């Protein structure tokens, strides 16, 4: 069983296997779910080359960066890319988001729906395009 901590606005703040040490801020709430930590983390995963990771590096002019998106049970999901939601169509719960490498910069990716999905763990990814 895991505990989900929700912010006052209803978005997921984080999750933990044990809520004994959790201190809630005003307006936050906890919901316990009868699933494992791994099952909850697998609900939304961003990965590159099949590996969930925090940072991907590419160089200007490299092939576009292919980010795999996994959300089992969904046919599409919105990924927040630098503050802008981008819908990714999913087949059997998986799809691909392509990021350009034509200029240096950073792409911060998280779930756009923070009520349904948590950005903690495998739910966030940073892509850095270097000169």
Short mmCIF file of N, CA and C in Angstrom, two decimals:
data_model
loop_
_atom_site.label_atom_id
_atom_site.label_comp_id
_atom_site.label_asym_id
_atom_site.label_seq_id
_atom_site.Cartn_x
_atom_site.Cartn_y
_atom_site.Cartn_z
N UNK A 1 0.84 -1.17 0.00
CA UNK A 1 0.00 0.00 0.00
C UNK A 1 0.90 1.25 0.00
N UNK A 2 0.45 2.28 -0.74
CA UNK A 2 1.20 3.53 -0.77
C UNK A 2 0.28 4.68 -0.38
N UNK A 3 0.89 5.80 -0.05
CA UNK A 3 0.16 7.02 0.29
C UNK A 3 0.48 8.08 -0.76
N UNK A 4 -0.56 8.73 -1.26
CA UNK A 4 -0.41 9.82 -2.22
C UNK A 4 -0.70 11.12 -1.48
N UNK A 5 0.22 12.08 -1.59
CA UNK A 5 0.02 13.39 -0.97
C UNK A 5 -0.44 14.35 -2.06
N UNK A 6 -1.57 15.00 -1.83
CA UNK A 6 -2.13 15.96 -2.77
C UNK A 6 -1.94 17.37 -2.24
N UNK A 7 -1.57 18.28 -3.14
CA UNK A 7 -1.51 19.70 -2.81
C UNK A 7 -2.92 20.23 -2.58
N UNK A 8 -3.01 21.43 -2.06
CA UNK A 8 -4.31 22.05 -1.81
C UNK A 8 -5.13 22.21 -3.10
N UNK A 9 -4.45 22.34 -4.27
CA UNK A 9 -5.17 22.50 -5.54
C UNK A 9 -5.57 21.17 -6.17
N UNK A 10 -5.31 20.05 -5.49
CA UNK A 10 -5.71 18.74 -5.99
C UNK A 10 -4.68 18.03 -6.82
N UNK A 11 -3.55 18.67 -7.09
CA UNK A 11 -2.49 18.02 -7.86
C UNK A 11 -1.66 17.12 -6.94
N UNK A 12 -1.05 16.11 -7.55
CA UNK A 12 -0.21 15.19 -6.78
C UNK A 12 1.10 15.88 -6.42
N UNK A 13 1.41 15.88 -5.14
CA UNK A 13 2.68 16.46 -4.67
C UNK A 13 3.77 15.38 -4.69
N UNK A 14 3.49 14.25 -4.05
CA UNK A 14 4.42 13.13 -4.04
C UNK A 14 3.71 11.88 -3.53
N UNK A 15 4.46 10.81 -3.42
CA UNK A 15 3.91 9.57 -2.92
C UNK A 15 4.97 8.85 -2.12
N UNK A 16 4.53 8.02 -1.19
CA UNK A 16 5.47 7.33 -0.31
C UNK A 16 4.88 6.00 0.11
N UNK A 17 5.77 5.07 0.45
CA UNK A 17 5.31 3.77 0.93
C UNK A 17 4.88 3.83 2.39
N UNK A 18 5.36 4.83 3.11
CA UNK A 18 5.03 4.94 4.52
C UNK A 18 4.68 6.39 4.81
N UNK A 19 3.53 6.63 5.40
CA UNK A 19 3.14 8.01 5.68
C UNK A 19 3.35 8.40 7.14
N UNK A 20 4.05 7.58 7.90
CA UNK A 20 4.28 7.88 9.32
C UNK A 20 5.05 9.18 9.53
N UNK A 21 5.98 9.49 8.63
CA UNK A 21 6.82 10.66 8.81
C UNK A 21 6.39 11.86 7.97
N UNK A 22 5.26 11.76 7.26
CA UNK A 22 4.83 12.84 6.40
C UNK A 22 4.19 13.96 7.21
N UNK A 23 4.64 15.18 6.96
CA UNK A 23 4.06 16.36 7.58
C UNK A 23 3.33 17.13 6.48
N UNK A 24 2.05 17.29 6.65
CA UNK A 24 1.26 17.98 5.64
C UNK A 24 1.27 19.49 5.86
N UNK A 25 1.31 20.21 4.76
CA UNK A 25 1.16 21.66 4.79
C UNK A 25 -0.34 21.96 4.80
N UNK A 26 -0.74 23.18 5.18
CA UNK A 26 -2.17 23.51 5.17
C UNK A 26 -2.81 23.25 3.80
N UNK A 27 -3.93 22.57 3.80
CA UNK A 27 -4.67 22.27 2.58
C UNK A 27 -4.28 20.97 1.91
N UNK A 28 -3.15 20.38 2.28
CA UNK A 28 -2.72 19.11 1.68
C UNK A 28 -3.51 17.95 2.28
N UNK A 29 -3.60 16.86 1.53
CA UNK A 29 -4.31 15.68 2.00
C UNK A 29 -3.56 14.42 1.58
N UNK A 30 -3.90 13.31 2.23
CA UNK A 30 -3.28 12.01 1.93
C UNK A 30 -4.37 11.03 1.56
N UNK A 31 -4.10 10.22 0.52
CA UNK A 31 -4.99 9.13 0.14
C UNK A 31 -4.13 7.87 0.08
N UNK A 32 -4.61 6.80 0.68
CA UNK A 32 -3.90 5.53 0.62
C UNK A 32 -4.48 4.67 -0.50
N UNK A 33 -3.60 4.06 -1.28
CA UNK A 33 -4.01 3.19 -2.39
C UNK A 33 -3.46 1.78 -2.16
N UNK A 34 -4.24 0.75 -2.51
CA UNK A 34 -3.80 -0.62 -2.30
C UNK A 34 -2.95 -1.15 -3.46
N UNK A 35 -1.94 -0.38 -3.86
CA UNK A 35 -1.02 -0.81 -4.91
C UNK A 35 0.39 -0.60 -4.42
N UNK A 36 1.34 -1.16 -5.16
CA UNK A 36 2.74 -1.01 -4.77
C UNK A 36 3.32 0.30 -5.31
N UNK A 37 4.44 0.66 -4.75
CA UNK A 37 5.18 1.84 -5.19
C UNK A 37 5.51 1.72 -6.68
N UNK A 38 5.96 0.55 -7.10
CA UNK A 38 6.33 0.31 -8.50
C UNK A 38 5.12 0.44 -9.43
N UNK A 39 3.98 -0.07 -9.01
CA UNK A 39 2.77 0.04 -9.83
C UNK A 39 2.35 1.50 -10.01
N UNK A 40 2.43 2.29 -8.96
CA UNK A 40 2.05 3.69 -9.08
C UNK A 40 3.04 4.44 -9.96
N UNK A 41 4.33 4.19 -9.79
CA UNK A 41 5.36 4.86 -10.59
C UNK A 41 5.24 4.51 -12.07
N UNK A 42 4.74 3.32 -12.40
CA UNK A 42 4.64 2.87 -13.79
C UNK A 42 3.42 3.45 -14.51
N UNK A 43 2.57 4.21 -13.83
CA UNK A 43 1.38 4.77 -14.46
C UNK A 43 1.72 5.83 -15.50
N UNK A 44 2.86 6.51 -15.35
CA UNK A 44 3.31 7.53 -16.30
C UNK A 44 4.83 7.53 -16.28
N UNK A 45 5.42 7.13 -17.41
CA UNK A 45 6.89 7.04 -17.48
C UNK A 45 7.38 7.73 -18.74
N UNK A 46 8.40 8.56 -18.58
CA UNK A 46 9.11 9.17 -19.70
C UNK A 46 10.48 8.54 -19.75
N UNK A 47 10.89 8.08 -20.94
CA UNK A 47 12.18 7.42 -21.05
C UNK A 47 12.82 7.75 -22.40
N UNK A 48 14.11 7.45 -22.49
CA UNK A 48 14.86 7.66 -23.72
C UNK A 48 15.68 6.39 -23.96
N UNK A 49 15.62 5.89 -25.18
CA UNK A 49 16.28 4.62 -25.51
C UNK A 49 15.86 3.50 -24.55
N UNK A 50 14.59 3.53 -24.14
CA UNK A 50 14.06 2.47 -23.29
C UNK A 50 14.43 2.57 -21.83
N UNK A 51 15.16 3.60 -21.44
CA UNK A 51 15.60 3.74 -20.05
C UNK A 51 15.00 4.99 -19.42
N UNK A 52 14.25 4.84 -18.34
CA UNK A 52 13.79 6.03 -17.62
C UNK A 52 15.02 6.74 -17.05
N UNK A 53 15.06 8.03 -17.20
CA UNK A 53 16.23 8.75 -16.71
C UNK A 53 15.85 10.19 -16.43
N UNK A 54 16.73 10.92 -15.81
CA UNK A 54 16.43 12.30 -15.46
C UNK A 54 16.91 13.29 -16.51
N UNK A 55 18.06 13.03 -17.14
CA UNK A 55 18.62 13.98 -18.11
C UNK A 55 19.15 13.25 -19.33
N UNK A 56 18.81 13.79 -20.50
CA UNK A 56 19.30 13.28 -21.79
C UNK A 56 20.08 14.42 -22.43
N UNK A 57 21.27 14.12 -22.94
CA UNK A 57 22.09 15.12 -23.61
C UNK A 57 22.17 14.79 -25.10
N UNK A 58 22.07 15.84 -25.92
CA UNK A 58 22.25 15.71 -27.36
C UNK A 58 22.98 16.96 -27.84
N UNK A 59 23.49 16.88 -29.05
CA UNK A 59 24.20 18.03 -29.63
C UNK A 59 23.37 18.61 -30.77
N UNK A 60 23.55 19.90 -30.99
CA UNK A 60 22.88 20.56 -32.10
C UNK A 60 23.23 19.80 -33.38
N UNK A 61 22.23 19.47 -34.18
CA UNK A 61 22.45 18.76 -35.42
C UNK A 61 22.33 17.25 -35.31
N UNK A 62 22.30 16.72 -34.08
CA UNK A 62 22.07 15.28 -33.91
C UNK A 62 20.67 14.94 -34.41
N UNK A 63 20.40 13.67 -34.53
CA UNK A 63 19.04 13.21 -34.86
C UNK A 63 18.09 13.71 -33.78
N UNK A 64 16.85 14.00 -34.13
CA UNK A 64 15.89 14.43 -33.11
C UNK A 64 15.83 13.43 -31.96
N UNK A 65 15.59 13.94 -30.76
CA UNK A 65 15.54 13.09 -29.56
C UNK A 65 14.15 12.46 -29.48
N UNK A 66 14.12 11.15 -29.38
CA UNK A 66 12.88 10.39 -29.28
C UNK A 66 12.64 10.04 -27.80
N UNK A 67 11.59 10.59 -27.23
CA UNK A 67 11.23 10.31 -25.85
C UNK A 67 10.05 9.35 -25.86
N UNK A 68 10.20 8.22 -25.20
CA UNK A 68 9.11 7.26 -25.10
C UNK A 68 8.21 7.68 -23.94
N UNK A 69 6.91 7.61 -24.19
CA UNK A 69 5.90 7.97 -23.19
C UNK A 69 5.07 6.72 -22.92
N UNK A 70 4.93 6.37 -21.66
CA UNK A 70 4.15 5.20 -21.29
C UNK A 70 3.09 5.60 -20.26
N UNK A 71 1.85 5.27 -20.58
CA UNK A 71 0.72 5.49 -19.67
C UNK A 71 -0.27 4.36 -19.93
N UNK A 72 -0.02 3.18 -19.36
CA UNK A 72 -0.89 2.03 -19.61
C UNK A 72 -2.36 2.34 -19.34
N UNK A 73 -3.21 1.88 -20.27
CA UNK A 73 -4.64 2.09 -20.15
C UNK A 73 -5.14 3.36 -20.81
N UNK A 74 -4.24 4.21 -21.30
CA UNK A 74 -4.63 5.46 -21.96
C UNK A 74 -4.37 5.37 -23.46
N UNK A 75 -5.18 6.08 -24.25
CA UNK A 75 -4.99 6.15 -25.70
C UNK A 75 -4.25 7.41 -26.11
N UNK A 76 -4.21 8.38 -25.22
CA UNK A 76 -3.41 9.59 -25.43
C UNK A 76 -3.13 10.20 -24.07
N UNK A 77 -2.08 11.00 -24.02
CA UNK A 77 -1.72 11.67 -22.78
C UNK A 77 -1.03 12.98 -23.15
N UNK A 78 -1.19 13.99 -22.32
CA UNK A 78 -0.53 15.27 -22.57
C UNK A 78 0.75 15.34 -21.75
N UNK A 79 1.82 15.71 -22.44
CA UNK A 79 3.12 15.90 -21.80
C UNK A 79 3.40 17.39 -21.80
N UNK A 80 3.74 17.92 -20.63
CA UNK A 80 4.09 19.33 -20.50
C UNK A 80 5.54 19.48 -20.95
N UNK A 81 5.75 20.26 -22.01
CA UNK A 81 7.10 20.52 -22.53
C UNK A 81 7.36 22.01 -22.35
N UNK A 82 8.21 22.34 -21.39
CA UNK A 82 8.53 23.74 -21.09
C UNK A 82 7.28 24.59 -20.87
N UNK A 83 6.28 24.01 -20.22
CA UNK A 83 5.08 24.76 -19.91
C UNK A 83 3.96 24.67 -20.93
N UNK A 84 4.19 23.97 -22.02
CA UNK A 84 3.18 23.84 -23.06
C UNK A 84 2.78 22.37 -23.20
N UNK A 85 1.50 22.04 -22.99
CA UNK A 85 1.07 20.65 -23.15
C UNK A 85 1.13 20.20 -24.61
N UNK A 86 1.67 19.02 -24.82
CA UNK A 86 1.70 18.40 -26.14
C UNK A 86 1.07 17.02 -26.02
N UNK A 87 0.04 16.78 -26.82
CA UNK A 87 -0.64 15.49 -26.78
C UNK A 87 0.16 14.44 -27.53
N UNK A 88 0.32 13.29 -26.88
CA UNK A 88 1.02 12.15 -27.48
C UNK A 88 -0.01 11.04 -27.62
N UNK A 89 -0.21 10.59 -28.87
CA UNK A 89 -1.11 9.46 -29.12
C UNK A 89 -0.40 8.18 -28.68
N UNK A 90 -1.14 7.31 -28.01
CA UNK A 90 -0.56 6.07 -27.48
C UNK A 90 -1.21 4.86 -28.13
N UNK A 91 -0.41 3.86 -28.41
CA UNK A 91 -0.88 2.57 -28.88
C UNK A 91 -0.48 1.55 -27.83
N UNK A 92 -1.47 0.85 -27.29
CA UNK A 92 -1.23 -0.07 -26.18
C UNK A 92 -0.50 0.61 -25.03
N UNK A 93 -0.85 1.88 -24.80
CA UNK A 93 -0.31 2.62 -23.67
C UNK A 93 1.05 3.26 -23.87
N UNK A 94 1.61 3.17 -25.10
CA UNK A 94 2.93 3.77 -25.33
C UNK A 94 2.93 4.62 -26.60
N UNK A 95 3.77 5.63 -26.61
CA UNK A 95 3.92 6.50 -27.76
C UNK A 95 5.27 7.20 -27.72
N UNK A 96 5.50 8.07 -28.70
CA UNK A 96 6.78 8.75 -28.80
C UNK A 96 6.57 10.24 -28.99
N UNK A 97 7.38 11.02 -28.30
CA UNK A 97 7.42 12.46 -28.45
C UNK A 97 8.78 12.81 -29.04
N UNK A 98 8.79 13.53 -30.15
CA UNK A 98 10.03 13.88 -30.84
C UNK A 98 10.41 15.32 -30.54
N UNK A 99 11.66 15.52 -30.12
CA UNK A 99 12.15 16.86 -29.80
C UNK A 99 13.26 17.24 -30.77
N UNK A 100 13.22 18.46 -31.30
CA UNK A 100 14.22 18.89 -32.29
C UNK A 100 15.58 19.19 -31.65
N UNK A 101 16.61 19.07 -32.47
CA UNK A 101 17.97 19.38 -32.02
C UNK A 101 18.59 20.46 -32.88
N UNK A 102 17.76 21.32 -33.46
CA UNK A 102 18.28 22.34 -34.37
C UNK A 102 18.87 23.56 -33.68
N UNK A 103 18.68 23.69 -32.37
CA UNK A 103 19.23 24.83 -31.64
C UNK A 103 19.53 24.40 -30.20
N UNK A 104 20.51 25.03 -29.57
CA UNK A 104 20.78 24.69 -28.17
C UNK A 104 19.61 25.09 -27.28
N UNK A 105 19.43 24.36 -26.22
CA UNK A 105 18.35 24.68 -25.30
C UNK A 105 18.03 23.50 -24.40
N UNK A 106 16.98 23.67 -23.63
CA UNK A 106 16.55 22.64 -22.68
C UNK A 106 15.07 22.38 -22.85
N UNK A 107 14.70 21.13 -22.73
CA UNK A 107 13.30 20.73 -22.73
C UNK A 107 13.02 20.05 -21.39
N UNK A 108 12.13 20.64 -20.62
CA UNK A 108 11.70 20.05 -19.36
C UNK A 108 10.37 19.36 -19.60
N UNK A 109 10.30 18.04 -19.37
CA UNK A 109 9.10 17.26 -19.63
C UNK A 109 8.54 16.70 -18.33
N UNK A 110 7.23 16.87 -18.16
CA UNK A 110 6.50 16.34 -17.01
C UNK A 110 5.09 16.00 -17.48
N UNK A 111 4.30 15.29 -16.68
CA UNK A 111 2.91 15.07 -17.08
C UNK A 111 2.15 16.40 -17.03
N UNK A 112 1.32 16.66 -18.03
CA UNK A 112 0.51 17.87 -18.02
C UNK A 112 -0.64 17.75 -17.03
N UNK A 113 -1.15 16.55 -16.86
CA UNK A 113 -2.25 16.30 -15.92
C UNK A 113 -1.66 15.90 -14.57
N UNK A 114 -1.45 16.88 -13.71
CA UNK A 114 -0.82 16.62 -12.42
C UNK A 114 -1.82 16.12 -11.38
N UNK A 115 -3.10 16.03 -11.75
CA UNK A 115 -4.09 15.42 -10.86
C UNK A 115 -4.04 13.90 -11.02
N UNK A 116 -3.86 13.44 -12.25
CA UNK A 116 -3.82 11.99 -12.52
C UNK A 116 -2.43 11.40 -12.35
N UNK A 117 -1.40 12.18 -12.68
CA UNK A 117 -0.03 11.63 -12.71
C UNK A 117 0.93 12.47 -11.87
N UNK A 118 1.92 11.80 -11.34
CA UNK A 118 2.95 12.46 -10.53
C UNK A 118 4.20 12.66 -11.37
N UNK A 119 4.85 13.82 -11.23
CA UNK A 119 6.08 14.04 -11.98
C UNK A 119 7.29 13.45 -11.26
N UNK A 120 7.13 13.03 -10.02
CA UNK A 120 8.23 12.45 -9.29
C UNK A 120 8.64 11.11 -9.90
N UNK A 121 9.84 10.68 -9.59
CA UNK A 121 10.31 9.39 -10.08
C UNK A 121 10.51 9.37 -11.57
N UNK A 122 9.88 8.45 -12.26
CA UNK A 122 10.07 8.29 -13.71
C UNK A 122 9.14 9.16 -14.53
N UNK A 123 8.44 10.12 -13.90
CA UNK A 123 7.49 10.96 -14.59
C UNK A 123 8.03 12.28 -15.08
N UNK A 124 9.33 12.49 -14.97
CA UNK A 124 9.92 13.73 -15.47
C UNK A 124 11.23 13.42 -16.20
N UNK A 125 11.58 14.31 -17.11
CA UNK A 125 12.79 14.10 -17.91
C UNK A 125 13.27 15.47 -18.37
N UNK A 126 14.57 15.65 -18.43
CA UNK A 126 15.17 16.88 -18.93
C UNK A 126 16.01 16.51 -20.15
N UNK A 127 15.80 17.23 -21.25
CA UNK A 127 16.60 17.03 -22.46
C UNK A 127 17.40 18.30 -22.68
N UNK A 128 18.72 18.16 -22.75
CA UNK A 128 19.61 19.29 -22.95
C UNK A 128 20.25 19.17 -24.32
N UNK A 129 20.05 20.20 -25.15
CA UNK A 129 20.67 20.26 -26.48
C UNK A 129 21.85 21.22 -26.38
N UNK A 130 23.06 20.69 -26.58
CA UNK A 130 24.29 21.48 -26.43
C UNK A 130 24.89 21.83 -27.78
N UNK A 131 25.65 22.94 -27.80
CA UNK A 131 26.39 23.33 -29.03
C UNK A 131 27.44 22.29 -29.36
#
